[in-house]
mmCIF file of C-alpha atoms in Angstrom:
data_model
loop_
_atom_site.group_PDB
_atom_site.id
_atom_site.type_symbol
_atom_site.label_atom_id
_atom_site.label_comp_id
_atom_site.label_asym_id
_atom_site.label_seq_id
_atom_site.Cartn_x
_atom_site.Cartn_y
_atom_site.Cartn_z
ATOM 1 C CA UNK J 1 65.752 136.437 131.001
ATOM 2 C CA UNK J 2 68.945 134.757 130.897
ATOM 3 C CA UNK J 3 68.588 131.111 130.550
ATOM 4 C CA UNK J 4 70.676 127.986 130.013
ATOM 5 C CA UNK J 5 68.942 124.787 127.991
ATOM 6 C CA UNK J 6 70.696 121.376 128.301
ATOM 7 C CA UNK J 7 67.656 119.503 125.856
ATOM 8 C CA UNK J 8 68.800 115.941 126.923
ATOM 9 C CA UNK J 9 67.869 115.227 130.408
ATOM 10 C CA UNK J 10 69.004 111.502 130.176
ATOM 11 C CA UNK J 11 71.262 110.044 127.691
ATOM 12 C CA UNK J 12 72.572 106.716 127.570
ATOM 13 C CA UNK J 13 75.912 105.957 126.330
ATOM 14 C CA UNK J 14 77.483 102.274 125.482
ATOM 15 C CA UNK J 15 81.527 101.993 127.094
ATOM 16 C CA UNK J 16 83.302 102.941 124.607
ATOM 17 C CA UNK J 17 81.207 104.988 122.616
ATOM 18 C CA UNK J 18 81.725 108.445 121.831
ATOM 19 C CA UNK J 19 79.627 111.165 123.865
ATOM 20 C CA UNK J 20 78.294 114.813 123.215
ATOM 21 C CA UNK J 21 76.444 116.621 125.670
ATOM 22 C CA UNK J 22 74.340 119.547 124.197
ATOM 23 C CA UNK J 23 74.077 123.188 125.716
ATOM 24 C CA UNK J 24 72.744 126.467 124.157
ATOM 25 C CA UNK J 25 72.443 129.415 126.223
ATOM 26 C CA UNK J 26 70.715 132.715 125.714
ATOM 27 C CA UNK J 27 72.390 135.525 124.672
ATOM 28 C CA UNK J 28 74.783 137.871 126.533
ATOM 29 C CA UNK J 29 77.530 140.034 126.928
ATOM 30 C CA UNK J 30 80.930 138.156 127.666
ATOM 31 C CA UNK J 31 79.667 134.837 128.675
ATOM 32 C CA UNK J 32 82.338 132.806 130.528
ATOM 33 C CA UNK J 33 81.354 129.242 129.890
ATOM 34 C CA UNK J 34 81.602 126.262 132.052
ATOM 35 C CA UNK J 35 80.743 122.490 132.331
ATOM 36 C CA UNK J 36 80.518 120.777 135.767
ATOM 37 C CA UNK J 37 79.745 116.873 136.586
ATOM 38 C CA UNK J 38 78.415 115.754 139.842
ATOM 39 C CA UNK J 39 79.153 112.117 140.988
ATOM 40 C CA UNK J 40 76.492 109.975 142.911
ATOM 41 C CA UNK J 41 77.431 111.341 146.519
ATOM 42 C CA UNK J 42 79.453 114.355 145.682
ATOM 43 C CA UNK J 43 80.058 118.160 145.079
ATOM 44 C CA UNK J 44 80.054 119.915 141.902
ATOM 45 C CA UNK J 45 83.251 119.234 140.008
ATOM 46 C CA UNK J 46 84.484 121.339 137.322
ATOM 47 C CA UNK J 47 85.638 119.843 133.612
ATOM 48 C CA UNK J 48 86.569 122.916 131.624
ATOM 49 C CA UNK J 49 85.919 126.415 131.346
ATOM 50 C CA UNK J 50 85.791 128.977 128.480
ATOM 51 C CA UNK J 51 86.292 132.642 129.251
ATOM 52 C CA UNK J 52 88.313 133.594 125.601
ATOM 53 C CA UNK J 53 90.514 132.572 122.960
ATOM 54 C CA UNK J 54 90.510 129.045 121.693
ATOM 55 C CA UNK J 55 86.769 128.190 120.713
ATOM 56 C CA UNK J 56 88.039 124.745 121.339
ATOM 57 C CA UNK J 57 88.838 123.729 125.303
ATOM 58 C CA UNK J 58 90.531 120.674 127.231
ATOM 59 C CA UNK J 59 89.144 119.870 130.285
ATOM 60 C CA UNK J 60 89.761 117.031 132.793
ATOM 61 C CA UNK J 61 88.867 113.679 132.212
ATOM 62 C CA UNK J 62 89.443 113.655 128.440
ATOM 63 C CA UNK J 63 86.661 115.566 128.340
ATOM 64 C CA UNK J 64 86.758 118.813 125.750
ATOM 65 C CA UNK J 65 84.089 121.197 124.655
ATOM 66 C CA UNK J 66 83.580 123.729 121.471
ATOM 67 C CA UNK J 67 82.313 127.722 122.011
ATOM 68 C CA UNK J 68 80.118 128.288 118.959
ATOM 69 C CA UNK J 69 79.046 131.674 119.002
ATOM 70 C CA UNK J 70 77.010 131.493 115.941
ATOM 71 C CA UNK J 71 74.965 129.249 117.866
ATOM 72 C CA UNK J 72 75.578 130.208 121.260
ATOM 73 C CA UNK J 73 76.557 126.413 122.215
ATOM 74 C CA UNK J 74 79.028 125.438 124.319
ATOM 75 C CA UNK J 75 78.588 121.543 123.787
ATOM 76 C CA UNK J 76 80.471 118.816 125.441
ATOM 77 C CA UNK J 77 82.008 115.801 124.413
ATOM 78 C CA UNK J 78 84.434 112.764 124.848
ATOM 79 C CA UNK J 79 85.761 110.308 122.371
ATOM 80 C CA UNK J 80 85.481 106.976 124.226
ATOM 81 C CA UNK J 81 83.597 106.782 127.401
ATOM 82 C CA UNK J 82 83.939 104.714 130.791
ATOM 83 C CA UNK J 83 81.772 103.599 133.306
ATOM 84 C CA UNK J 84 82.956 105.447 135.868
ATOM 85 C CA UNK J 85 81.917 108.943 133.865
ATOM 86 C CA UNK J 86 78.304 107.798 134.829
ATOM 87 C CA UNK J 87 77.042 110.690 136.719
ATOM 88 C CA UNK J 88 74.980 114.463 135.725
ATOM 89 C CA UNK J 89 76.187 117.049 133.808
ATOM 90 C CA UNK J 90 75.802 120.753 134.196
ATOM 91 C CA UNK J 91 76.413 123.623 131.950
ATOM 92 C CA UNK J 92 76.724 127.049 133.158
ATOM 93 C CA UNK J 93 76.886 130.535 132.004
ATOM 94 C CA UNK J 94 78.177 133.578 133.757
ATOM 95 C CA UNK J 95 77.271 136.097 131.997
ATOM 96 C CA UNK J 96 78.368 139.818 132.475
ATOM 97 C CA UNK J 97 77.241 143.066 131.471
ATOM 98 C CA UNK J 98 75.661 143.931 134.967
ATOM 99 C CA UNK J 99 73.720 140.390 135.362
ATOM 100 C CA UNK J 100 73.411 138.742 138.288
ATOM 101 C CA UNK J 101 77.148 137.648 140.066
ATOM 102 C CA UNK J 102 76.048 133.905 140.306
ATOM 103 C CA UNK J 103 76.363 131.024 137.673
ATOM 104 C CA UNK J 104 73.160 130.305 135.367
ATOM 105 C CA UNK J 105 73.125 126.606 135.254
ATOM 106 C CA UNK J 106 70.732 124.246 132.690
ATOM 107 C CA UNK J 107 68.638 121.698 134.208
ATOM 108 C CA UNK J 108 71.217 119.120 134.096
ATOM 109 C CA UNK J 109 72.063 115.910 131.923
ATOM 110 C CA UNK J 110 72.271 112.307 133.148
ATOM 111 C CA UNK J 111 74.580 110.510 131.152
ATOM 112 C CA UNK J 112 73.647 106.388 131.773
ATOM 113 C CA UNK J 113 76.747 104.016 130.676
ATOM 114 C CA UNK J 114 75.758 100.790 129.063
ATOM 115 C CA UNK J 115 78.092 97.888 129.510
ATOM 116 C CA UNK T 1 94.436 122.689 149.993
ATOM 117 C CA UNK T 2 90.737 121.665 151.491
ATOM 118 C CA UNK T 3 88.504 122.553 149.162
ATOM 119 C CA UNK T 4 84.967 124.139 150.140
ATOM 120 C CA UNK T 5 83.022 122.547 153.208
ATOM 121 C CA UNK T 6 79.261 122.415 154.311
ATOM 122 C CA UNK T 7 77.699 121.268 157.021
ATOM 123 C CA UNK T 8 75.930 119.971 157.727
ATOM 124 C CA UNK T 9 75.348 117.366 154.893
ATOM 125 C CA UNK T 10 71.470 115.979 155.739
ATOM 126 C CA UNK T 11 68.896 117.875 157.672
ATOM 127 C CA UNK T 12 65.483 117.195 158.324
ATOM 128 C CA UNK T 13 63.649 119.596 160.164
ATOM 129 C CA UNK T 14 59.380 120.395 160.574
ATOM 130 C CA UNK T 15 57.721 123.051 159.164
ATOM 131 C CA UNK T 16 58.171 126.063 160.882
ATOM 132 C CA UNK T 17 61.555 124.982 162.708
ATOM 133 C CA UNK T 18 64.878 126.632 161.821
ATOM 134 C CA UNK T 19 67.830 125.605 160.222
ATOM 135 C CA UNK T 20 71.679 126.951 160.033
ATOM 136 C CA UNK T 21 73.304 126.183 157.095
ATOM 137 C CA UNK T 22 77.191 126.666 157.314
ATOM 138 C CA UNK T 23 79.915 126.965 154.373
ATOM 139 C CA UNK T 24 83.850 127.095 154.559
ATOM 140 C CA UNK T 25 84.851 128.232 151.450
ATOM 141 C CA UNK T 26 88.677 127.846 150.220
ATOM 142 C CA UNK T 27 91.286 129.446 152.192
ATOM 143 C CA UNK T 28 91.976 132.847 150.687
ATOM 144 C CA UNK T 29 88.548 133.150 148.812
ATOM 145 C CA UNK T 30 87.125 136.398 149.184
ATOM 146 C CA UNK T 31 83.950 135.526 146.751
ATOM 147 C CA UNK T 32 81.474 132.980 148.364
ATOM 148 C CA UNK T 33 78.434 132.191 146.768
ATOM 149 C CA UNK T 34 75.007 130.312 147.695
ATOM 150 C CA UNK T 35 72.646 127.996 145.793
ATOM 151 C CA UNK T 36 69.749 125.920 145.759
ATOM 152 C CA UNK T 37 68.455 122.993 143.785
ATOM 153 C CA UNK T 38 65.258 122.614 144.149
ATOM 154 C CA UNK T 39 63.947 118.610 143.040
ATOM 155 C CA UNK T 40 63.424 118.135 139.783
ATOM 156 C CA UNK T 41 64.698 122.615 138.658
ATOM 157 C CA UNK T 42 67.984 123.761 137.760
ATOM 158 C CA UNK T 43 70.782 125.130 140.346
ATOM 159 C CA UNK T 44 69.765 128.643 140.889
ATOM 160 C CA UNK T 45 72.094 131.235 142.757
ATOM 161 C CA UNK T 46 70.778 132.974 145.675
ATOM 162 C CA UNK T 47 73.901 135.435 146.347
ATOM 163 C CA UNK T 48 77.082 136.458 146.626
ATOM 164 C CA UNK T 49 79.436 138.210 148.686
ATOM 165 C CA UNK T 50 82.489 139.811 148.173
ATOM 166 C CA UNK T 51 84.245 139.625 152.015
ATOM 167 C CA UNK T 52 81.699 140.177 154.341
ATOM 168 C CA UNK T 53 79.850 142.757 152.089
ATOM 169 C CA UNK T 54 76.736 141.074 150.184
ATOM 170 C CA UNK T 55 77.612 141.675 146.516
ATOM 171 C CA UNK T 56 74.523 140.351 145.081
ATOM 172 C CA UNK T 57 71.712 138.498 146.940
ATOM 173 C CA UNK T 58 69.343 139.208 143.836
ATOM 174 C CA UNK T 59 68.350 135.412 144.089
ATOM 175 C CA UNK T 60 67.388 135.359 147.780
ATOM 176 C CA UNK T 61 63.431 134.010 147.334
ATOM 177 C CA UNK T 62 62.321 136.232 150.425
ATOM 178 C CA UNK T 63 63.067 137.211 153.763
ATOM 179 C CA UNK T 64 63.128 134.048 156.285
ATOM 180 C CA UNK T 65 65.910 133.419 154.176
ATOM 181 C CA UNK T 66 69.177 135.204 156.067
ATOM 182 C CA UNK T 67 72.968 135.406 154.925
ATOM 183 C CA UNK T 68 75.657 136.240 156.690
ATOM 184 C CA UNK T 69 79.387 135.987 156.469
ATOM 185 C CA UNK T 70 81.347 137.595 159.514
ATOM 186 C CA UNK T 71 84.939 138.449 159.368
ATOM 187 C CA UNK T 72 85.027 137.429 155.998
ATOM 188 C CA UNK T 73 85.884 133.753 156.069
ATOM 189 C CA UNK T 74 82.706 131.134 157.007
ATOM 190 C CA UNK T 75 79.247 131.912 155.903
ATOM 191 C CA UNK T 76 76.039 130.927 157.312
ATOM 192 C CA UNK T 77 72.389 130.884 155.643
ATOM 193 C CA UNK T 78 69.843 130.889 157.905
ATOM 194 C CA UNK T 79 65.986 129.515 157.119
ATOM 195 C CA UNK T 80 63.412 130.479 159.614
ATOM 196 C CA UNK T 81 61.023 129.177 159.830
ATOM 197 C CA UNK T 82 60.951 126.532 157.361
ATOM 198 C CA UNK T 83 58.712 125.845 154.608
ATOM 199 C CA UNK T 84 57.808 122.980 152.948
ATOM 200 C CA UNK T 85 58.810 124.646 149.728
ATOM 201 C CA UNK T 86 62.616 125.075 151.111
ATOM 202 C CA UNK T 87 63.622 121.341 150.570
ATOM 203 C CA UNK T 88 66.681 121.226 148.254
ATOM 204 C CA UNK T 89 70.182 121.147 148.141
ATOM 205 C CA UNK T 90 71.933 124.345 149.245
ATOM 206 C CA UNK T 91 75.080 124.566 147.447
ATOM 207 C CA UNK T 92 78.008 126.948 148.279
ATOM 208 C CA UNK T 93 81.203 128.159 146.220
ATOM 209 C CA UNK T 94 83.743 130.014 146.500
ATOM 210 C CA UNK T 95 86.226 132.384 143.951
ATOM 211 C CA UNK T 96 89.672 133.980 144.164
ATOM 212 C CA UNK T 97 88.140 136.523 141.606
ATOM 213 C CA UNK T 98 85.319 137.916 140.928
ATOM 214 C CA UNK T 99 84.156 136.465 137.955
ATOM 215 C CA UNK T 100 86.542 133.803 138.262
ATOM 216 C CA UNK T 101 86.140 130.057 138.683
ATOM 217 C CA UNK T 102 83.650 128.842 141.189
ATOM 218 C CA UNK T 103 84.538 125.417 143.308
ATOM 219 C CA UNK T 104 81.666 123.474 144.545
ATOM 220 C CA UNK T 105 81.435 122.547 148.291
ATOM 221 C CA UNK T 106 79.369 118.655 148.386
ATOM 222 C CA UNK T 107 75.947 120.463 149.094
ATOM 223 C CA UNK T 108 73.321 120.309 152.348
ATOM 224 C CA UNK T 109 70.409 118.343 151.460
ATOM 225 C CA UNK T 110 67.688 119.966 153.300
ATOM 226 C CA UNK T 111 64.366 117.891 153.997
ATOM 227 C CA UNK T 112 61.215 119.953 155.735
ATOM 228 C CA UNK T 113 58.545 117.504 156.352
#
């Protein structure tokens, strides 16, 4: 089955500090890849997305994340880090090839900010 | 542009009772999509459909769990009657394209005690 890991389910960050969220993902035909963070109180929100071309993608926030097929990762990361990115993490994976039409998410990553 | 609506955004209901979930996806949206986080488990999709026309509804976990979209604009998802099991948050999304980029409505947290 098609599945989506996220290994860290917390993760705690100092301000500041540089961040990289980890997500491998079984494999499939045409993956489009996505990262979504959901605020204390709020929806889904999407960062960045990865359907083809540039393994490397910009997202909002000064967030960015790297396609590694190779490895089938699509992890996430940030250079400096502010309170206020406190909140949980999702990767997803839509995969094609006659799968199912909805998003296969991981389990989710909590990213803690330390003052 | 509003983005994608629920409502409501809490309910608690008994065992047995049943519950109307409603979605307003993004004006113009043809593809509207349904999911559940159960506590403490992943998001998982329950369906999809393209219009009013159920695309996919390979997730749907059985049948006191009804879809519906008429005239192609709000959807509701129906639970009756209500198991314990059924607390989560029911997400909903919606697409210009198939395959394209899914925006999140802010969830129902549903509570059956």
């Amino acid at each position: 089955a098609q599945s989506v890991t996220q290994p860290d389910i917390h993760i705690t960050v100092s301000e500041g500090a540089s961040l990289e969220l980890r997500c491998n993902y079984s494999y499939g035909a045409t993956p489009y890849l996505f990262w979504y963070v959901q605020s204390p109180g709020q929806g889904l929100q999407l960062l960045l997305k990865y359907f083809s071309g540039d393994t490397l993608v910009q997202g909002i926030k000064g967030f960015e994340a790297e396609f590694k097929r190779s490895q089938s990762s699509f992890n996430l990361r940030k250079p400096s880090v502010h309170w206020s990115d406190a909140a949980e993490y999702f990767c997803a994976v839509l995969y094609g090839g006659g799968g199912a039409d909805g998003l296969t998410f991981g389990k989710g990553t909590h990213l803690i900010i330390q003052p | 542009e509003a983005g994608v609506t629920q409502f409501p955004s809490h309910s608690v209901i008994e065992k047995g009772q049943t519950v109307t979930l409603r979605c307003d996806p993004i004006s113009g949206h043809d593809n509207l999509y349904w999911y559940r986080r159960v506590m403490g488990k992943e998001i998982k999709f329950l369906l999809h459909f393209v219009k009013e026309s159920k695309q996919d509804e390979s997730g749907m976990p059985n049948n006191r769990f009804l879809a519906e979209r008429t005239g192609g604009t709000y959807s509701t998802l129906k639970v009756q009657p209500a198991e314990l099991e059924d607390s989560g948050v029911y997400f909903c999304a919606s697409s210009q394209d198939y395959r394209g980029v899914q925006y999140f409505g802010p969830g129902t947290r549903l509570t059956v005690t």
